[in-house]
Amino acid sequence: MAQKFPRDRFDSIPHGIDRVGAHRAPARRGAGWIVIAWGALATVVLVAAGIGGVMLFNDRLNFGNPPVASPSAEPVVTAEPVIAPDVPVLVLNGTSTAGLAAKAAETLVANGVPVGSTANASENTLTETVVYYVAPELEGAARGVAQFLPEADVRVSEQFAATGNQLVVVLGSDYADATAAG
């Protein structure tokens, strides 16, 4: 059986106050935002600590001295530049300079390098000139082509193998600048 207590001042709640009692004062305005701010701060601190910990354990964060590259004992062997009369070169213009591929083709032909064709590259904002070769045995021929093109780099790539081109010159703005100055 339920015991009934006499009515006291806590049984009648005044209008406008939801809570009554010694420990039930009305909540302050903005108290919810303080909880959210502390939660956001804790989240940021925990995420930063987690990222730092992962970087530290994966050796991507090093507080010691930076590693010093030791000189290699053997120099890198590169092929001697040669002219391959049986391997025609495709010359692509990777800049917005009109006629640059034809100008480079004229230079190559004048030096004995066979040029198969010239065209515009798929991009016209390339900055560096590269002679691509598709097989290691063509490195010497690629270096032979590169010696006649200022600023040219030589790289192996199978990107052009599907087109049937074994040597491809892609002209960049460095070549355009070098020929304009000279």
mmCIF file of C-alpha atoms in Angstrom:
data_model
loop_
_atom_site.group_PDB
_atom_site.id
_atom_site.type_symbol
_atom_site.label_atom_id
_atom_site.label_comp_id
_atom_site.label_asym_id
_atom_site.label_seq_id
_atom_site.Cartn_x
_atom_site.Cartn_y
_atom_site.Cartn_z
ATOM 1 C CA MET A 1 0.000 0.000 0.000
ATOM 2 C CA ALA A 2 1.325 3.370 -0.968
ATOM 3 C CA GLN A 3 2.100 5.747 1.809
ATOM 4 C CA LYS A 4 0.730 9.225 1.357
ATOM 5 C CA PHE A 5 2.697 12.216 2.552
ATOM 6 C CA PRO A 6 1.175 15.534 3.526
ATOM 7 C CA ARG A 7 1.349 18.288 0.876
ATOM 8 C CA ASP A 8 4.216 20.717 1.228
ATOM 9 C CA ARG A 9 5.762 23.611 -0.763
ATOM 10 C CA PHE A 10 7.401 21.235 -3.249
ATOM 11 C CA ASP A 11 4.048 19.912 -4.410
ATOM 12 C CA SER A 12 2.988 23.209 -5.951
ATOM 13 C CA ILE A 13 5.198 24.372 -8.827
ATOM 14 C CA PRO A 14 5.043 28.059 -9.767
ATOM 15 C CA HIS A 15 4.326 28.934 -13.388
ATOM 16 C CA GLY A 16 7.392 29.475 -15.604
ATOM 17 C CA ILE A 17 9.738 27.263 -13.559
ATOM 18 C CA ASP A 18 10.021 23.634 -14.577
ATOM 19 C CA ARG A 19 12.246 22.541 -11.744
ATOM 20 C CA VAL A 20 11.911 23.053 -8.023
ATOM 21 C CA GLY A 21 14.153 21.906 -5.211
ATOM 22 C CA ALA A 22 17.548 22.476 -3.704
ATOM 23 C CA HIS A 23 19.436 20.891 -6.594
ATOM 24 C CA ARG A 24 17.069 21.717 -9.386
ATOM 25 C CA ALA A 25 17.680 25.305 -10.298
ATOM 26 C CA PRO A 26 16.742 26.401 -13.815
ATOM 27 C CA ALA A 27 19.449 25.705 -16.411
ATOM 28 C CA ARG A 28 21.571 28.668 -17.484
ATOM 29 C CA ARG A 29 21.208 30.018 -21.000
ATOM 30 C CA GLY A 30 23.912 28.766 -23.371
ATOM 31 C CA ALA A 31 24.968 25.853 -21.188
ATOM 32 C CA GLY A 32 24.443 23.457 -24.111
ATOM 33 C CA TRP A 33 26.959 25.363 -26.282
ATOM 34 C CA ILE A 34 29.657 24.969 -23.643
ATOM 35 C CA VAL A 35 29.235 21.190 -23.765
ATOM 36 C CA ILE A 36 29.443 21.244 -27.584
ATOM 37 C CA ALA A 37 32.580 23.440 -27.499
ATOM 38 C CA TRP A 38 34.331 21.112 -25.048
ATOM 39 C CA GLY A 39 33.340 18.120 -27.198
ATOM 40 C CA ALA A 40 34.731 19.774 -30.343
ATOM 41 C CA LEU A 41 37.978 20.678 -28.572
ATOM 42 C CA ALA A 42 38.373 17.111 -27.305
ATOM 43 C CA THR A 43 37.730 15.770 -30.818
ATOM 44 C CA VAL A 44 40.385 18.017 -32.372
ATOM 45 C CA VAL A 45 42.949 17.079 -29.717
ATOM 46 C CA LEU A 46 42.260 13.345 -30.089
ATOM 47 C CA VAL A 47 42.419 13.468 -33.911
ATOM 48 C CA ALA A 48 45.707 15.403 -33.834
ATOM 49 C CA ALA A 49 47.178 12.958 -31.326
ATOM 50 C CA GLY A 50 46.016 10.020 -33.449
ATOM 51 C CA ILE A 51 47.539 11.408 -36.653
ATOM 52 C CA GLY A 52 50.788 12.217 -34.872
ATOM 53 C CA GLY A 53 50.913 8.745 -33.354
ATOM 54 C CA VAL A 54 50.332 7.023 -36.683
ATOM 55 C CA MET A 55 53.021 9.147 -38.360
ATOM 56 C CA LEU A 56 55.444 8.412 -35.530
ATOM 57 C CA PHE A 57 54.844 4.661 -35.621
ATOM 58 C CA ASN A 58 55.081 4.533 -39.435
ATOM 59 C CA ASP A 59 58.431 6.363 -39.386
ATOM 60 C CA ARG A 60 57.034 9.335 -41.301
ATOM 61 C CA LEU A 61 57.717 11.657 -38.417
ATOM 62 C CA ASN A 62 61.348 11.860 -37.399
ATOM 63 C CA PHE A 63 62.536 14.168 -34.659
ATOM 64 C CA GLY A 64 66.196 13.220 -35.111
ATOM 65 C CA ASN A 65 68.664 14.399 -37.710
ATOM 66 C CA PRO A 66 67.467 14.139 -41.302
ATOM 67 C CA PRO A 67 68.900 11.224 -43.251
ATOM 68 C CA VAL A 68 71.926 12.084 -45.323
ATOM 69 C CA ALA A 69 72.196 10.518 -48.747
ATOM 70 C CA SER A 70 75.430 8.660 -49.101
ATOM 71 C CA PRO A 71 77.192 8.912 -52.427
ATOM 72 C CA SER A 72 76.863 5.737 -54.421
ATOM 73 C CA ALA A 73 79.996 3.739 -54.967
ATOM 74 C CA GLU A 74 79.216 3.116 -58.629
ATOM 75 C CA PRO A 75 78.136 5.809 -61.076
ATOM 76 C CA VAL A 76 74.910 5.261 -62.976
ATOM 77 C CA VAL A 77 75.696 3.795 -66.371
ATOM 78 C CA THR A 78 73.898 5.406 -69.280
ATOM 79 C CA ALA A 79 74.007 4.467 -72.929
ATOM 80 C CA GLU A 80 76.153 6.445 -75.334
ATOM 81 C CA PRO A 81 74.169 8.761 -77.645
ATOM 82 C CA VAL A 82 73.783 7.255 -81.109
ATOM 83 C CA ILE A 83 71.749 8.044 -84.206
ATOM 84 C CA ALA A 84 69.427 5.153 -85.156
ATOM 85 C CA PRO A 85 68.575 5.648 -88.863
ATOM 86 C CA ASP A 86 66.053 2.809 -88.801
ATOM 87 C CA VAL A 87 63.976 4.201 -85.883
ATOM 88 C CA PRO A 88 61.816 7.189 -86.896
ATOM 89 C CA VAL A 89 60.964 9.735 -84.226
ATOM 90 C CA LEU A 90 57.493 11.130 -83.498
ATOM 91 C CA VAL A 91 57.698 14.803 -82.452
ATOM 92 C CA LEU A 92 54.805 16.178 -80.360
ATOM 93 C CA ASN A 93 54.267 19.830 -79.448
ATOM 94 C CA GLY A 94 53.200 20.071 -75.796
ATOM 95 C CA THR A 95 52.996 23.883 -75.812
ATOM 96 C CA SER A 96 50.739 26.538 -77.267
ATOM 97 C CA THR A 97 53.573 27.762 -79.547
ATOM 98 C CA ALA A 98 52.494 27.107 -83.131
ATOM 99 C CA GLY A 99 54.960 25.270 -85.383
ATOM 100 C CA LEU A 100 57.254 24.172 -82.571
ATOM 101 C CA ALA A 101 57.107 20.470 -83.543
ATOM 102 C CA ALA A 102 58.000 21.303 -87.165
ATOM 103 C CA LYS A 103 60.905 23.474 -86.011
ATOM 104 C CA ALA A 104 62.254 20.675 -83.796
ATOM 105 C CA ALA A 105 61.766 18.157 -86.631
ATOM 106 C CA GLU A 106 63.845 20.357 -88.952
ATOM 107 C CA THR A 107 66.636 20.475 -86.357
ATOM 108 C CA LEU A 108 66.580 16.701 -85.938
ATOM 109 C CA VAL A 109 66.519 15.965 -89.695
ATOM 110 C CA ALA A 110 69.408 18.408 -90.237
ATOM 111 C CA ASN A 111 71.416 16.340 -87.728
ATOM 112 C CA GLY A 112 70.607 12.980 -89.352
ATOM 113 C CA VAL A 113 67.764 11.863 -87.081
ATOM 114 C CA PRO A 114 64.835 10.363 -89.039
ATOM 115 C CA VAL A 115 61.507 12.007 -88.166
ATOM 116 C CA GLY A 116 58.376 9.978 -88.854
ATOM 117 C CA SER A 117 55.775 12.672 -88.174
ATOM 118 C CA THR A 118 54.915 15.730 -86.116
ATOM 119 C CA ALA A 119 51.716 16.553 -84.239
ATOM 120 C CA ASN A 120 50.319 18.358 -81.243
ATOM 121 C CA ALA A 121 50.360 16.560 -77.902
ATOM 122 C CA SER A 122 47.135 15.973 -75.998
ATOM 123 C CA GLU A 123 48.142 18.779 -73.603
ATOM 124 C CA ASN A 124 49.569 22.188 -74.459
ATOM 125 C CA THR A 125 50.773 23.200 -70.985
ATOM 126 C CA LEU A 126 53.796 20.906 -70.617
ATOM 127 C CA THR A 127 56.861 22.532 -69.084
ATOM 128 C CA GLU A 128 59.646 20.071 -69.811
ATOM 129 C CA THR A 129 60.920 18.448 -72.988
ATOM 130 C CA VAL A 130 61.271 14.663 -72.779
ATOM 131 C CA VAL A 131 62.477 12.020 -75.233
ATOM 132 C CA TYR A 132 60.605 8.793 -74.463
ATOM 133 C CA TYR A 133 61.851 5.364 -75.541
ATOM 134 C CA VAL A 134 59.910 2.119 -75.182
ATOM 135 C CA ALA A 135 62.684 -0.462 -74.685
ATOM 136 C CA PRO A 136 66.021 -0.394 -72.826
ATOM 137 C CA GLU A 137 67.980 -1.074 -76.008
ATOM 138 C CA LEU A 138 66.709 2.244 -77.438
ATOM 139 C CA GLU A 139 68.236 4.383 -74.676
ATOM 140 C CA GLY A 140 71.266 5.261 -76.806
ATOM 141 C CA ALA A 141 69.024 6.326 -79.700
ATOM 142 C CA ALA A 142 66.908 8.437 -77.296
ATOM 143 C CA ARG A 143 70.045 10.114 -75.954
ATOM 144 C CA GLY A 144 71.151 10.701 -79.554
ATOM 145 C CA VAL A 145 67.891 12.573 -80.208
ATOM 146 C CA ALA A 146 68.068 14.477 -76.910
ATOM 147 C CA GLN A 147 71.531 15.858 -77.645
ATOM 148 C CA PHE A 148 70.041 18.060 -80.387
ATOM 149 C CA LEU A 149 67.201 19.428 -78.224
ATOM 150 C CA PRO A 150 68.151 21.915 -75.491
ATOM 151 C CA GLU A 151 66.858 21.057 -72.018
ATOM 152 C CA ALA A 152 65.647 17.587 -73.139
ATOM 153 C CA ASP A 153 65.433 14.743 -70.628
ATOM 154 C CA VAL A 154 65.389 11.030 -71.529
ATOM 155 C CA ARG A 155 62.926 8.566 -69.969
ATOM 156 C CA VAL A 156 61.788 5.040 -70.616
ATOM 157 C CA SER A 157 58.008 4.651 -71.002
ATOM 158 C CA GLU A 158 55.732 2.071 -72.570
ATOM 159 C CA GLN A 159 53.007 4.703 -72.957
ATOM 160 C CA PHE A 160 53.647 5.095 -76.691
ATOM 161 C CA ALA A 161 54.351 1.413 -77.490
ATOM 162 C CA ALA A 162 50.708 0.769 -78.433
ATOM 163 C CA THR A 163 50.904 3.454 -81.133
ATOM 164 C CA GLY A 164 53.902 1.750 -82.748
ATOM 165 C CA ASN A 165 56.264 4.634 -81.992
ATOM 166 C CA GLN A 166 59.525 3.592 -80.362
ATOM 167 C CA LEU A 167 60.990 7.089 -79.916
ATOM 168 C CA VAL A 168 58.740 10.031 -79.062
ATOM 169 C CA VAL A 169 59.809 13.617 -78.388
ATOM 170 C CA VAL A 170 57.346 15.675 -76.351
ATOM 171 C CA LEU A 171 58.311 19.344 -76.481
ATOM 172 C CA GLY A 172 57.703 21.532 -73.440
ATOM 173 C CA SER A 173 57.889 25.231 -72.722
ATOM 174 C CA ASP A 174 61.570 24.860 -71.743
ATOM 175 C CA TYR A 175 62.376 23.983 -75.382
ATOM 176 C CA ALA A 176 60.213 26.857 -76.663
ATOM 177 C CA ASP A 177 62.029 29.283 -74.361
ATOM 178 C CA ALA A 178 65.479 27.941 -75.307
ATOM 179 C CA THR A 179 64.814 28.213 -79.060
ATOM 180 C CA ALA A 180 63.264 31.667 -78.724
ATOM 181 C CA ALA A 181 66.315 32.941 -76.839
ATOM 182 C CA GLY A 182 68.807 31.371 -79.243
#
